[in-house]
Amino acid sequence: MWVVATAGHVDHGKSTLVRTLTGMEPDRWAEERHRGMTIDLGFAWTTLPSGGTVAFVDVPGHERFVPNMLAGVGPVPAALIVVAADESWMPQSAEHLAALDALGVAYGLLVVTRADLADPEPAAARARAEIAATALGDVETVAVSAVTGAGLPRLRAALDRLAARLPAPDPDGPVRLWVDRSFTIRGSGTVVTGTLGAGRLRVGDELELAATGETVRVRGLQSLGVARPEVAAVARVAVNLRGTPRDRLARGDALLAPGRFHRTDLVDVRLAGDPAADLPATLTLHVGSAAVPAHVRPLGPDTVRLRLARPLPLLVGDRALLRDPGRRHVSGGVTVLDVAPPPLGRRGAAAARAAVLDGLDGRPDLAGELRRRHLVRAADLSRMGVPVAGTPVAGDWLADPDHWARLGTRLVDEVARHAREHPLEHGTPVEALRQRLGLPDRALVEALVRAPLRVHAGRVTAAAHDTLPEPVTRAVRRIREEYGDRPFRAPEADRLADLGLGPREIGAAVRAGALLKLADNVVLLPDALDDAVRVLAGLPQPFTLSAARQALDTTRRVAVPLLELLDRRGATRRLPDDARVVVTARP
Ligand SMILES: Nc1nc2c(ncn2[C@@H]2O[C@H](COP(=O)(O)OP(=O)(O)OP(=O)(O)O)[C@@H](O)[C@H]2O)c(=O)[nH]1
Ligand SMILES: [Mg+2]
């Protein structure tokens, strides 16, 4: 299926054309039929000579209803620009064309209607000249009369040619269905409709409401008036939502593939229309079917930051339109450059930001995003509309290569510094390094560690740890069980022998940081050193060997070499009278 929107001045025959082509009435409201004027969007479809189906979104031409027109055109990639032969180019012909151009609609046909009332050629020539100056370029032109039927077969053939040129949809892309209607059907509940531009919907799917993030479930689907278990892009689709009250959804909301879009109220954009300095402070941003008030902050000559009155699921590269509702004119198209821009705190930040935006064009640029963001989760990038390639450095974190190399150097420095400042600790806690380096995830610290550094038991250590043989590990575990509550009692030599801990095994355990050796056959658990300093720091200073021995609840066999080790590490200092003081109080 293809979806094409109409465009053109009021009363130029858009709805009549759609009705004639499809046999369906696009003006759904009694008031519209009574007044002979389209107010809101209309929907109809027909089969083309090729056998393909084209669905029309019929828009109102009256200048008062331009916001409705924009909601219909926003998600649609192609347009039928309708001009009446007897009236030619008129103000909303121009305004609608400007809107199509702003939104980046690049495919279309020119249909000169009411060809039975006047020579269509002058109107066609004028319109073609106007259209040629936009993204639509040279368009095929067909003159028709709904009264005589002249030109209609040619128009059907031209629609087929247009359809053949439209870009192929991405049926596997994430769903972002902009809601253009919501209503209630008795017995079924809330139904919303929209133009599905990418992805597929299935009955039973869970989706996310863009406005609130809440989860909704698809109870039923229809396309072209027929119930279907699944609908793939491109399609007009009606979605029946289970248990969602109608007041939760309105035109301008969107149904999203869960977790696949970044909902943002802050975007940096490039302007295609008026210069940034000429814009009013508040405008309405039209994108998809949404119309949201936006506060405008100029950054550069053609770049601004928009703060939106409510968050929208925007992607880098999205096209939108800024419009002044009071002046009733299109200020111009915008291209979304950044959907998660940095705050502008310090002086000069806006100018610096403008310089960054100067280098962006709305085409997703992975390397550039990494350069600017340094570290970012792959899922977050793809939520912004930047396709992700390459290998994460850890988890799903992607890093700018230069930044990552700098972090690696800093990690080595921080480990050395921690060792200087905490000489009694075995290595540096990963969490301390995470904080020092300002990293969002410990996995990143671990990924930065290179030989000869190692990660062992939550610490980055300088010593290479060989994995201990299983019997040694078991013996150390026994010591921990037996001596854990008496940390300064060392196992006697015969107990060590019973446990199978000879000089060689003790050496391995010490190298692995599993035991602390004070003297031959005198070992403690490695935390004992820090604990001892804590206990000793609680004594009246200076303290004697005997006071230390009692406070530590141990024997001279342990106390003497323990204090000597602490002296060597600078944690205690021995005074001339053999008493000691604690130098470094451990936190
Ligand atoms: N003679 C003649 N009249 C036409 C033709 N097409 C449309 N009309 C008449 O033009 C008037 C306006 O037609 P609509 O189809 O309502 O125009 P529209 O563009 O949909 O108008 P809005 O939706 O209000 O913007 C109606 O009275 C139609 O009958 C045509 O080919 N020939
Ligand atoms: Mg109409």
Coordinates of C-alpha atoms and ligand atoms in Angstrom, one line a residue:
M1 CA 0.0 0.0 0.0
W2 CA 1.1 3.6 -0.6
V3 CA -0.2 6.6 1.2
V4 CA -0.5 10.0 -0.5
A5 CA -1.9 13.2 1.0
T6 CA -3.7 15.9 -0.9
A7 CA -2.7 19.5 -0.8
G8 CA -4.1 22.8 -2.2
H9 CA -6.2 25.8 -1.8
V10 CA -9.8 25.7 -0.4
D11 CA -12.4 24.5 -2.9
H12 CA -9.9 23.5 -5.6
G13 CA -11.5 20.0 -5.8
K14 CA -9.3 17.8 -3.5
S15 CA -12.1 16.0 -1.8
T16 CA -14.1 15.7 -5.1
L17 CA -11.0 14.2 -6.7
V18 CA -10.5 11.6 -3.9
R19 CA -14.2 10.8 -4.0
T20 CA -14.1 10.3 -7.8
L21 CA -11.0 8.1 -7.6
T22 CA -12.1 5.9 -4.7
G23 CA -15.9 6.0 -4.7
M24 CA -15.5 6.8 -1.0
E25 CA -16.5 10.0 0.9
P26 CA -13.5 11.6 2.5
D27 CA -15.6 14.3 4.2
R28 CA -16.7 12.3 7.2
W29 CA -18.5 15.0 9.1
A30 CA -22.1 16.1 8.4
E31 CA -20.9 19.6 8.9
E32 CA -18.3 19.2 6.2
R33 CA -20.8 17.9 3.7
H34 CA -23.3 20.5 4.7
R35 CA -20.8 23.3 4.2
G36 CA -19.1 21.7 1.2
M37 CA -15.8 22.2 2.9
T38 CA -13.3 19.9 4.4
I39 CA -12.5 20.7 8.1
D40 CA -10.6 17.6 9.3
L41 CA -8.6 14.9 7.6
G42 CA -10.4 12.3 5.4
F43 CA -9.4 8.8 4.4
A44 CA -10.1 6.8 1.3
W45 CA -8.4 4.2 -0.9
T46 CA -8.5 2.6 -4.3
T47 CA -6.8 0.0 -6.4
L48 CA -4.5 1.2 -9.1
P49 CA -4.1 -0.4 -12.6
S50 CA -0.9 -2.2 -11.3
G51 CA -3.0 -3.9 -8.7
G52 CA -1.4 -1.9 -5.9
T53 CA -3.5 0.0 -3.4
V54 CA -3.2 3.7 -2.8
A55 CA -4.7 5.3 0.3
F56 CA -5.4 9.0 0.4
V57 CA -5.2 11.4 3.3
D58 CA -7.5 14.2 2.2
V59 CA -6.7 17.5 3.9
P60 CA -8.6 20.8 4.3
G61 CA -7.6 23.7 2.2
H62 CA -9.1 26.5 4.3
E63 CA -6.4 28.6 6.0
R64 CA -8.1 28.1 9.4
F65 CA -7.5 24.4 9.2
V66 CA -3.8 24.4 8.3
P67 CA -2.9 22.7 11.6
N68 CA -5.2 19.8 10.6
M69 CA -3.6 19.8 7.1
L70 CA -0.1 19.5 8.8
A71 CA -1.2 16.6 11.0
G72 CA -2.2 14.7 7.9
V73 CA 0.8 15.5 5.8
G74 CA 3.4 15.1 8.6
P75 CA 3.8 11.3 8.4
V76 CA 3.2 11.0 4.6
P77 CA 6.0 10.9 2.0
A78 CA 4.0 11.9 -1.1
A79 CA 1.4 14.5 -2.1
L80 CA -1.1 15.2 -4.8
I81 CA -1.0 19.0 -5.3
V82 CA -4.4 20.1 -6.5
V83 CA -4.9 23.4 -8.3
A84 CA -8.2 24.4 -9.9
A85 CA -7.8 25.4 -13.6
D86 CA -10.3 28.3 -13.1
E87 CA -8.6 29.8 -10.0
S88 CA -4.9 28.9 -10.5
W89 CA -2.3 29.5 -7.8
M90 CA -3.8 30.8 -4.5
P91 CA -2.5 31.6 -1.0
Q92 CA -3.0 28.1 0.5
S93 CA -1.6 26.6 -2.7
A94 CA 1.6 28.4 -1.7
E95 CA 1.3 27.7 2.0
H96 CA 0.6 24.0 1.5
L97 CA 3.5 23.7 -0.9
A98 CA 5.8 25.5 1.6
A99 CA 4.7 23.0 4.3
L100 CA 5.4 20.0 2.0
D101 CA 8.8 21.5 1.3
A102 CA 9.5 22.2 4.9
L103 CA 8.6 18.6 5.9
G104 CA 10.9 17.2 3.1
V105 CA 8.1 15.7 1.0
A106 CA 9.9 14.9 -2.2
Y107 CA 7.4 12.9 -4.2
G108 CA 4.3 14.1 -5.8
L109 CA 2.0 14.9 -8.7
L110 CA 0.4 18.1 -9.9
V111 CA -3.3 17.6 -10.6
V112 CA -5.1 20.5 -12.3
T113 CA -8.8 20.0 -11.5
R114 CA -12.0 21.6 -12.9
A115 CA -10.4 21.4 -16.3
D116 CA -14.0 21.5 -17.7
L117 CA -14.3 25.1 -16.5
A118 CA -11.1 26.6 -17.9
D119 CA -8.0 25.9 -19.9
P120 CA -5.8 23.9 -17.5
E121 CA -2.5 24.9 -19.1
P122 CA -1.9 28.4 -17.5
A123 CA -2.6 27.1 -14.0
A124 CA -0.4 24.1 -14.7
A125 CA 2.5 26.2 -15.9
R126 CA 2.3 28.5 -12.9
A127 CA 2.0 25.6 -10.4
R128 CA 4.8 23.6 -12.0
A129 CA 7.1 26.7 -11.7
E130 CA 6.3 27.0 -8.0
I131 CA 6.8 23.3 -7.3
A132 CA 10.0 23.1 -9.2
A133 CA 11.6 25.4 -6.6
T134 CA 11.0 22.9 -3.8
A135 CA 12.1 19.4 -2.8
L136 CA 9.5 18.0 -5.1
G137 CA 11.3 19.3 -8.2
D138 CA 9.7 18.6 -11.6
V139 CA 6.5 16.8 -11.1
E140 CA 4.3 15.0 -13.6
T141 CA 1.1 17.0 -14.3
V142 CA -2.4 15.6 -15.0
A143 CA -5.4 17.7 -15.9
V144 CA -8.7 16.2 -14.8
S145 CA -12.4 17.0 -14.6
A146 CA -14.5 15.3 -12.0
V147 CA -17.6 16.3 -14.0
T148 CA -16.6 14.7 -17.3
G149 CA -14.2 12.2 -16.0
A150 CA -11.5 13.5 -18.4
G151 CA -7.9 12.7 -17.3
L152 CA -8.9 10.2 -14.6
P153 CA -7.4 7.1 -16.3
R154 CA -4.2 9.1 -16.9
L155 CA -4.1 10.2 -13.3
R156 CA -4.4 6.5 -12.2
A157 CA -1.5 5.6 -14.4
A158 CA 0.5 8.5 -13.0
L159 CA -0.3 7.4 -9.5
D160 CA 1.2 4.0 -10.3
R161 CA 4.3 5.7 -11.7
L162 CA 4.6 7.8 -8.5
A163 CA 4.2 4.7 -6.3
A164 CA 6.9 2.9 -8.2
R165 CA 9.3 5.8 -7.3
L166 CA 8.6 5.9 -3.6
P167 CA 11.3 4.7 -1.3
A168 CA 10.8 1.1 -0.1
P169 CA 9.6 1.1 3.5
D170 CA 11.6 -0.6 6.3
P171 CA 9.2 -3.3 7.6
D172 CA 11.7 -4.2 10.3
G173 CA 12.2 -0.7 11.6
P174 CA 10.8 0.4 15.0
V175 CA 7.1 1.5 14.9
R176 CA 6.4 5.2 15.5
L177 CA 2.7 5.6 14.6
W178 CA 1.6 9.2 14.8
V179 CA -2.0 9.3 15.8
D180 CA -4.2 11.3 13.5
R181 CA -7.6 10.3 14.9
S182 CA -8.8 8.7 18.1
F183 CA -12.3 7.6 18.8
T184 CA -14.3 5.0 20.7
I185 CA -16.2 2.0 19.3
R186 CA -18.9 0.6 21.5
G187 CA -17.9 -2.8 22.7
S188 CA -14.3 -2.4 21.5
G189 CA -13.0 0.7 23.3
T190 CA -10.4 3.1 22.1
V191 CA -9.3 3.1 18.4
V192 CA -6.6 5.3 17.0
T193 CA -5.6 5.7 13.3
G194 CA -2.4 6.7 11.6
T195 CA -0.1 6.2 8.7
L196 CA 2.4 3.5 9.5
G197 CA 5.6 4.6 7.8
A198 CA 8.0 1.8 9.1
G199 CA 7.8 -1.4 11.0
R200 CA 4.9 -3.8 11.6
L201 CA 2.1 -4.0 14.1
R202 CA 0.6 -7.3 15.3
V203 CA -2.4 -8.0 17.5
G204 CA -1.1 -8.6 21.0
D205 CA 1.9 -6.2 20.6
E206 CA 2.8 -4.0 23.5
L207 CA 3.5 -0.4 22.6
E208 CA 4.4 2.7 24.5
L209 CA 2.5 6.0 24.5
A210 CA 4.8 8.8 23.4
A211 CA 3.1 11.3 25.7
T212 CA 3.4 9.4 29.0
G213 CA 5.6 6.4 28.3
E214 CA 2.8 4.1 29.6
T215 CA 2.4 0.7 28.0
V216 CA -0.6 -0.2 25.9
R217 CA -1.6 -3.4 24.2
V218 CA -3.0 -3.9 20.7
R219 CA -6.3 -5.7 20.9
G220 CA -7.2 -5.5 17.2
L221 CA -5.9 -4.1 13.9
Q222 CA -7.6 -2.9 10.8
S223 CA -6.3 -1.7 7.5
L224 CA -8.5 -0.5 4.6
G225 CA -11.6 -1.5 6.7
V226 CA -10.6 -5.1 7.2
A227 CA -9.5 -6.8 10.4
R228 CA -5.9 -8.2 10.2
P229 CA -3.6 -10.0 12.6
E230 CA -0.6 -8.0 11.3
V231 CA -0.1 -4.8 9.3
A232 CA 3.3 -3.9 7.8
A233 CA 4.5 -0.5 6.6
V234 CA 3.5 1.5 4.6
A235 CA -0.1 1.4 5.6
R236 CA -3.1 3.3 6.9
V237 CA -3.9 1.4 10.1
A238 CA -6.6 1.5 12.8
V239 CA -5.4 0.2 16.2
N240 CA -7.8 -0.9 18.8
L241 CA -6.2 -0.6 22.3
R242 CA -7.0 -2.9 25.2
G243 CA -8.1 -1.1 28.4
T244 CA -6.9 2.3 27.4
P245 CA -9.4 5.1 28.0
R246 CA -9.9 7.3 25.1
D247 CA -8.8 10.4 27.0
R248 CA -5.3 9.0 27.2
L249 CA -4.7 9.5 23.5
A250 CA -5.3 12.3 21.1
R251 CA -4.0 13.5 17.7
G252 CA -0.4 14.3 18.0
D253 CA 0.4 11.4 20.4
A254 CA 2.3 8.4 19.0
L255 CA 2.4 4.7 19.5
L256 CA 6.0 3.6 19.8
A257 CA 7.9 0.3 19.8
P258 CA 8.7 0.0 23.5
G259 CA 12.1 1.4 24.5
R260 CA 13.1 2.3 20.9
F261 CA 12.6 6.0 21.0
H262 CA 14.1 8.8 23.0
R263 CA 11.3 11.1 24.2
T264 CA 12.7 14.6 24.4
D265 CA 11.6 18.1 25.2
L266 CA 14.9 19.6 24.1
V267 CA 16.2 19.6 20.6
D268 CA 18.7 21.5 18.5
V269 CA 17.6 22.1 15.0
R270 CA 18.6 23.8 11.7
L271 CA 16.2 26.3 10.1
A272 CA 15.5 26.3 6.5
G273 CA 13.3 29.4 6.6
D274 CA 13.6 32.7 8.5
P275 CA 16.9 33.5 10.2
A276 CA 17.1 32.5 13.8
A277 CA 17.4 36.1 15.0
D278 CA 14.0 36.9 13.4
L279 CA 12.0 34.2 15.1
P280 CA 9.5 35.0 17.9
A281 CA 10.3 33.5 21.3
T282 CA 7.5 31.0 21.0
L283 CA 6.3 29.1 18.0
T284 CA 4.4 25.9 17.3
L285 CA 6.5 22.9 16.2
H286 CA 4.6 20.6 13.8
V287 CA 6.1 17.1 13.4
G288 CA 4.3 13.9 12.5
S289 CA 0.7 14.6 13.6
A290 CA 1.8 16.6 16.6
A291 CA 1.7 20.4 17.2
V292 CA 3.6 21.5 20.3
P293 CA 4.4 24.9 21.6
A294 CA 8.1 25.5 21.5
H295 CA 10.3 28.1 23.2
V296 CA 13.0 29.2 20.7
R297 CA 16.5 30.0 21.7
P298 CA 18.8 31.2 18.8
L299 CA 22.2 29.6 18.8
G300 CA 23.7 30.4 15.4
P301 CA 22.4 32.2 12.3
D302 CA 20.4 29.2 11.2
T303 CA 20.4 27.0 14.3
V304 CA 18.1 27.2 17.4
R305 CA 17.4 25.2 20.5
L306 CA 13.7 24.4 21.0
R307 CA 12.3 23.6 24.5
L308 CA 9.0 21.8 23.8
A309 CA 5.9 22.1 26.0
R310 CA 5.8 18.3 26.1
P311 CA 8.2 15.6 25.1
L312 CA 8.1 14.1 21.6
P313 CA 9.7 10.9 20.2
L314 CA 12.1 12.7 17.8
L315 CA 15.0 11.3 15.8
V316 CA 18.1 12.9 14.4
G317 CA 17.2 13.9 10.8
D318 CA 13.4 14.3 11.5
R319 CA 11.9 17.1 9.4
A320 CA 9.4 19.4 11.1
L321 CA 7.9 22.8 10.7
L322 CA 7.8 25.9 12.9
R323 CA 4.7 28.0 12.5
D324 CA 3.4 31.1 14.2
P325 CA -0.2 30.4 15.0
G326 CA -1.0 34.1 15.3
R327 CA 0.6 35.2 12.1
R328 CA -0.8 32.1 10.4
H329 CA 2.2 31.6 8.3
V330 CA 4.9 29.0 8.0
S331 CA 8.1 30.2 9.6
G332 CA 9.9 27.4 7.9
G333 CA 11.1 23.9 7.9
V334 CA 13.5 22.6 10.5
T335 CA 15.8 19.6 10.5
V336 CA 16.5 17.9 13.8
L337 CA 20.2 17.8 14.5
D338 CA 20.4 16.6 18.1
V339 CA 17.6 15.1 20.3
A340 CA 19.8 14.9 23.5
P341 CA 21.8 18.1 23.4
P342 CA 24.1 19.2 26.3
P343 CA 22.9 21.9 28.7
L344 CA 24.2 25.4 28.0
G345 CA 25.4 26.4 31.4
R346 CA 28.5 28.5 31.3
R347 CA 29.1 31.7 29.3
G348 CA 29.9 31.2 25.7
A349 CA 28.3 27.8 25.7
A350 CA 25.6 28.8 23.1
A351 CA 28.3 30.1 20.7
A352 CA 30.3 26.9 21.2
R353 CA 27.2 24.8 20.6
A354 CA 26.4 26.8 17.4
A355 CA 29.9 25.9 16.1
V356 CA 29.3 22.2 16.8
L357 CA 25.9 22.4 15.1
D358 CA 27.5 24.0 12.1
G359 CA 29.1 20.7 11.3
L360 CA 25.9 18.7 11.5
D361 CA 23.3 18.2 8.7
G362 CA 20.8 15.8 10.3
R363 CA 22.3 12.8 8.7
P364 CA 23.1 10.3 11.5
D365 CA 26.9 10.2 12.1
L366 CA 28.1 7.6 14.5
A367 CA 31.7 8.7 14.7
G368 CA 30.7 12.3 15.3
E369 CA 28.2 11.3 18.0
L370 CA 30.9 9.3 19.8
R371 CA 33.4 12.2 19.4
R372 CA 30.9 14.6 21.0
R373 CA 29.4 12.2 23.6
H374 CA 32.6 10.3 24.4
L375 CA 30.7 7.3 25.9
V376 CA 27.2 6.3 25.1
R377 CA 25.1 3.2 25.2
A378 CA 24.3 1.7 21.8
A379 CA 20.6 1.5 22.6
D380 CA 20.6 5.2 23.5
L381 CA 22.1 6.1 20.2
S382 CA 19.7 4.0 18.2
R383 CA 16.9 5.6 20.2
M384 CA 18.1 8.9 18.9
G385 CA 18.0 7.6 15.3
V386 CA 21.7 6.9 14.9
P387 CA 22.3 3.4 13.5
V388 CA 24.9 1.6 15.5
A389 CA 27.8 -0.4 14.2
G390 CA 31.1 -1.5 15.7
T391 CA 32.0 -3.3 18.9
P392 CA 31.1 -2.0 22.3
V393 CA 34.0 -1.5 24.8
A394 CA 31.9 -3.1 27.6
G395 CA 28.2 -4.1 27.9
D396 CA 26.5 -2.0 25.2
W397 CA 28.8 1.0 25.8
L398 CA 30.3 2.6 22.7
A399 CA 33.4 4.8 23.1
D400 CA 35.1 7.4 21.1
P401 CA 38.5 5.7 20.4
D402 CA 40.6 8.8 21.4
H403 CA 38.6 9.3 24.6
W404 CA 38.9 5.6 25.5
A405 CA 42.7 5.7 25.0
R406 CA 42.9 8.8 27.3
L407 CA 40.8 7.0 29.9
G408 CA 43.2 4.0 29.8
T409 CA 46.1 6.3 30.6
R410 CA 44.3 7.9 33.4
L411 CA 43.3 4.6 34.9
V412 CA 47.0 3.6 35.2
D413 CA 47.7 6.9 36.9
E414 CA 44.9 6.6 39.3
V415 CA 45.9 3.1 40.3
A416 CA 49.4 4.3 41.0
R417 CA 48.1 7.2 43.0
H418 CA 45.8 5.1 45.0
A419 CA 48.6 2.8 45.9
R420 CA 50.6 5.8 47.1
E421 CA 47.8 7.2 49.1
H422 CA 46.7 3.8 50.5
P423 CA 49.9 1.8 50.9
L424 CA 48.2 -0.9 53.0
E425 CA 45.4 -1.7 50.6
H426 CA 45.8 -4.5 48.1
G427 CA 45.0 -2.8 44.8
T428 CA 42.3 -0.1 44.1
P429 CA 38.6 -0.8 44.4
V430 CA 36.9 -0.7 41.0
E431 CA 34.2 1.5 42.4
A432 CA 36.8 4.1 43.5
L433 CA 38.3 4.2 40.0
R434 CA 34.8 4.5 38.5
Q435 CA 34.3 7.6 40.6
R436 CA 37.7 9.0 39.9
L437 CA 37.3 8.6 36.2
G438 CA 33.7 9.9 36.3
L439 CA 32.5 6.8 34.5
P440 CA 28.8 5.7 34.6
D441 CA 29.4 2.0 34.9
R442 CA 32.0 -0.2 36.7
A443 CA 32.1 -2.5 33.6
L444 CA 33.8 0.3 31.8
V445 CA 36.6 0.4 34.5
E446 CA 37.1 -3.3 34.1
A447 CA 37.2 -3.0 30.4
L448 CA 39.9 -0.3 30.6
V449 CA 42.3 -2.6 32.7
R450 CA 45.3 -3.8 30.6
A451 CA 48.1 -6.1 31.7
P452 CA 50.1 -5.9 33.9
L453 CA 47.1 -4.6 35.8
R454 CA 44.4 -7.1 36.6
V455 CA 40.9 -7.1 38.1
H456 CA 40.6 -9.4 41.1
A457 CA 37.8 -9.5 43.6
G458 CA 36.5 -6.1 42.8
R459 CA 39.9 -4.5 42.8
V460 CA 42.4 -3.4 40.2
T461 CA 45.8 -4.8 41.3
A462 CA 49.2 -4.4 40.0
A463 CA 50.4 -7.9 40.9
A464 CA 49.7 -10.7 38.5
H465 CA 47.4 -13.2 40.2
D466 CA 47.8 -16.8 39.2
T467 CA 44.8 -18.7 39.9
L468 CA 45.4 -20.7 43.0
P469 CA 45.3 -24.5 42.9
E470 CA 42.1 -25.8 44.3
P471 CA 43.6 -27.4 47.5
V472 CA 45.3 -24.1 48.4
T473 CA 42.0 -22.2 47.9
R474 CA 40.3 -24.7 50.1
A475 CA 42.9 -24.4 52.8
V476 CA 42.7 -20.6 52.8
R477 CA 38.9 -20.9 53.1
R478 CA 39.3 -23.1 56.1
I479 CA 41.6 -20.6 57.7
R480 CA 39.0 -17.9 57.1
E481 CA 36.4 -20.1 58.7
E482 CA 38.5 -20.9 61.7
Y483 CA 40.2 -17.5 62.3
G484 CA 37.7 -15.0 60.8
D485 CA 36.5 -13.9 64.2
R486 CA 40.1 -13.9 65.7
P487 CA 41.9 -12.1 62.8
F488 CA 45.2 -11.6 64.6
R489 CA 45.6 -15.3 65.7
A490 CA 47.9 -17.0 63.3
P491 CA 47.5 -20.8 62.7
E492 CA 50.3 -22.8 64.4
A493 CA 52.9 -24.5 62.1
D494 CA 51.4 -27.9 62.6
R495 CA 47.9 -26.6 61.7
L496 CA 49.3 -25.2 58.5
A497 CA 50.9 -28.5 57.8
D498 CA 47.6 -30.3 58.4
L499 CA 46.0 -28.0 55.9
G500 CA 48.6 -28.8 53.3
L501 CA 50.1 -25.4 53.4
G502 CA 53.8 -25.8 53.0
P503 CA 56.2 -22.9 52.1
R504 CA 55.4 -23.3 48.4
E505 CA 51.6 -23.2 48.8
I506 CA 52.0 -20.2 51.3
G507 CA 54.1 -18.4 48.7
A508 CA 51.4 -18.8 46.0
A509 CA 48.6 -17.7 48.3
V510 CA 50.6 -14.6 49.3
R511 CA 51.3 -13.7 45.7
A512 CA 47.6 -14.1 44.9
G513 CA 46.8 -11.8 47.8
A514 CA 44.9 -14.5 49.6
L515 CA 47.2 -14.6 52.7
L516 CA 49.6 -12.2 54.4
K517 CA 52.9 -13.5 55.4
L518 CA 54.5 -12.0 58.6
A519 CA 57.3 -14.5 59.0
D520 CA 58.0 -18.1 58.2
N521 CA 54.9 -20.1 59.2
V522 CA 53.2 -17.0 60.5
V523 CA 50.4 -16.0 58.2
L524 CA 47.2 -13.9 58.6
L525 CA 44.3 -13.1 56.3
P526 CA 45.1 -10.1 54.1
D527 CA 42.5 -7.8 55.7
A528 CA 44.3 -8.1 59.1
L529 CA 46.7 -5.3 58.3
D530 CA 44.1 -2.7 57.8
D531 CA 42.1 -4.0 60.8
A532 CA 45.2 -3.9 63.0
V533 CA 45.9 -0.3 62.2
R534 CA 42.2 0.5 63.1
V535 CA 42.5 -1.2 66.4
L536 CA 45.9 0.4 67.2
A537 CA 44.7 3.8 66.3
G538 CA 42.1 3.4 69.1
L539 CA 44.8 3.0 71.8
P540 CA 46.2 5.8 73.8
Q541 CA 49.3 6.9 71.8
P542 CA 52.1 6.0 72.0
F543 CA 51.5 2.3 72.9
T544 CA 53.7 -0.5 73.9
L545 CA 54.1 -3.9 72.3
S546 CA 52.3 -5.4 75.2
A547 CA 49.4 -3.0 74.9
A548 CA 49.2 -3.8 71.2
R549 CA 49.3 -7.5 71.8
Q550 CA 46.4 -7.2 74.3
A551 CA 44.3 -4.9 72.1
L552 CA 44.8 -7.3 69.2
D553 CA 44.1 -10.3 71.3
T554 CA 47.2 -12.1 70.0
T555 CA 50.5 -13.5 70.9
R556 CA 54.1 -12.1 70.6
R557 CA 54.6 -14.6 67.8
V558 CA 52.2 -12.4 65.7
A559 CA 52.5 -9.0 67.3
V560 CA 56.2 -8.6 66.9
P561 CA 56.4 -9.2 63.1
L562 CA 53.0 -7.5 62.5
L563 CA 54.2 -4.3 64.1
E564 CA 57.5 -4.5 62.2
L565 CA 55.6 -4.8 59.0
L566 CA 53.4 -1.9 59.9
D567 CA 56.6 0.1 60.7
R568 CA 58.0 -0.8 57.3
R569 CA 54.8 0.3 55.5
G570 CA 54.8 3.6 57.4
A571 CA 51.5 2.9 59.2
T572 CA 53.2 2.9 62.6
R573 CA 56.4 4.6 63.8
R574 CA 58.7 3.1 66.4
L575 CA 59.9 5.7 69.0
P576 CA 63.4 5.5 70.7
D577 CA 61.8 4.0 73.8
D578 CA 60.4 1.1 71.6
A579 CA 56.8 2.4 72.0
R580 CA 54.9 3.2 68.8
V581 CA 52.4 5.6 67.3
V582 CA 50.0 5.1 64.5
V583 CA 50.9 7.4 61.6
T584 CA 48.2 6.7 59.1
A585 CA 44.7 6.4 60.6
R586 CA 42.8 4.2 58.2
P587 CA 39.3 5.6 57.3
Ligands
LIG1 N1 -17.0 21.7 -12.7 C1 -16.2 21.1 -11.8 N2 -16.4 21.3 -10.5 C2 -15.6 20.6 -9.6 C3 -14.6 19.7 -10.0 N3 -14.0 19.3 -8.9 C4 -14.6 19.8 -7.9 N4 -15.6 20.7 -8.3 C5 -16.4 21.5 -7.4 O1 -15.6 22.3 -6.6 C6 -16.1 22.6 -5.3 C7 -15.1 22.3 -4.3 O2 -14.7 20.9 -4.3 P1 -14.1 20.2 -3.1 O3 -13.8 18.9 -3.6 O4 -15.0 20.3 -1.9 O5 -12.9 21.1 -2.9 P2 -11.8 20.9 -1.8 O6 -10.5 21.2 -2.4 O7 -11.9 19.5 -1.2 O8 -12.1 22.0 -0.7 P3 -11.6 22.0 0.8 O9 -11.6 20.7 1.3 O10 -12.6 22.8 1.6 O11 -10.3 22.6 0.8 C8 -17.3 21.6 -5.2 O12 -18.5 22.4 -5.5 C9 -17.1 20.6 -6.4 O13 -18.3 20.1 -6.9 C10 -14.5 19.6 -11.4 O14 -13.6 18.8 -11.9 N5 -15.3 20.3 -12.3
MG2 MG -12.0 18.9 0.7

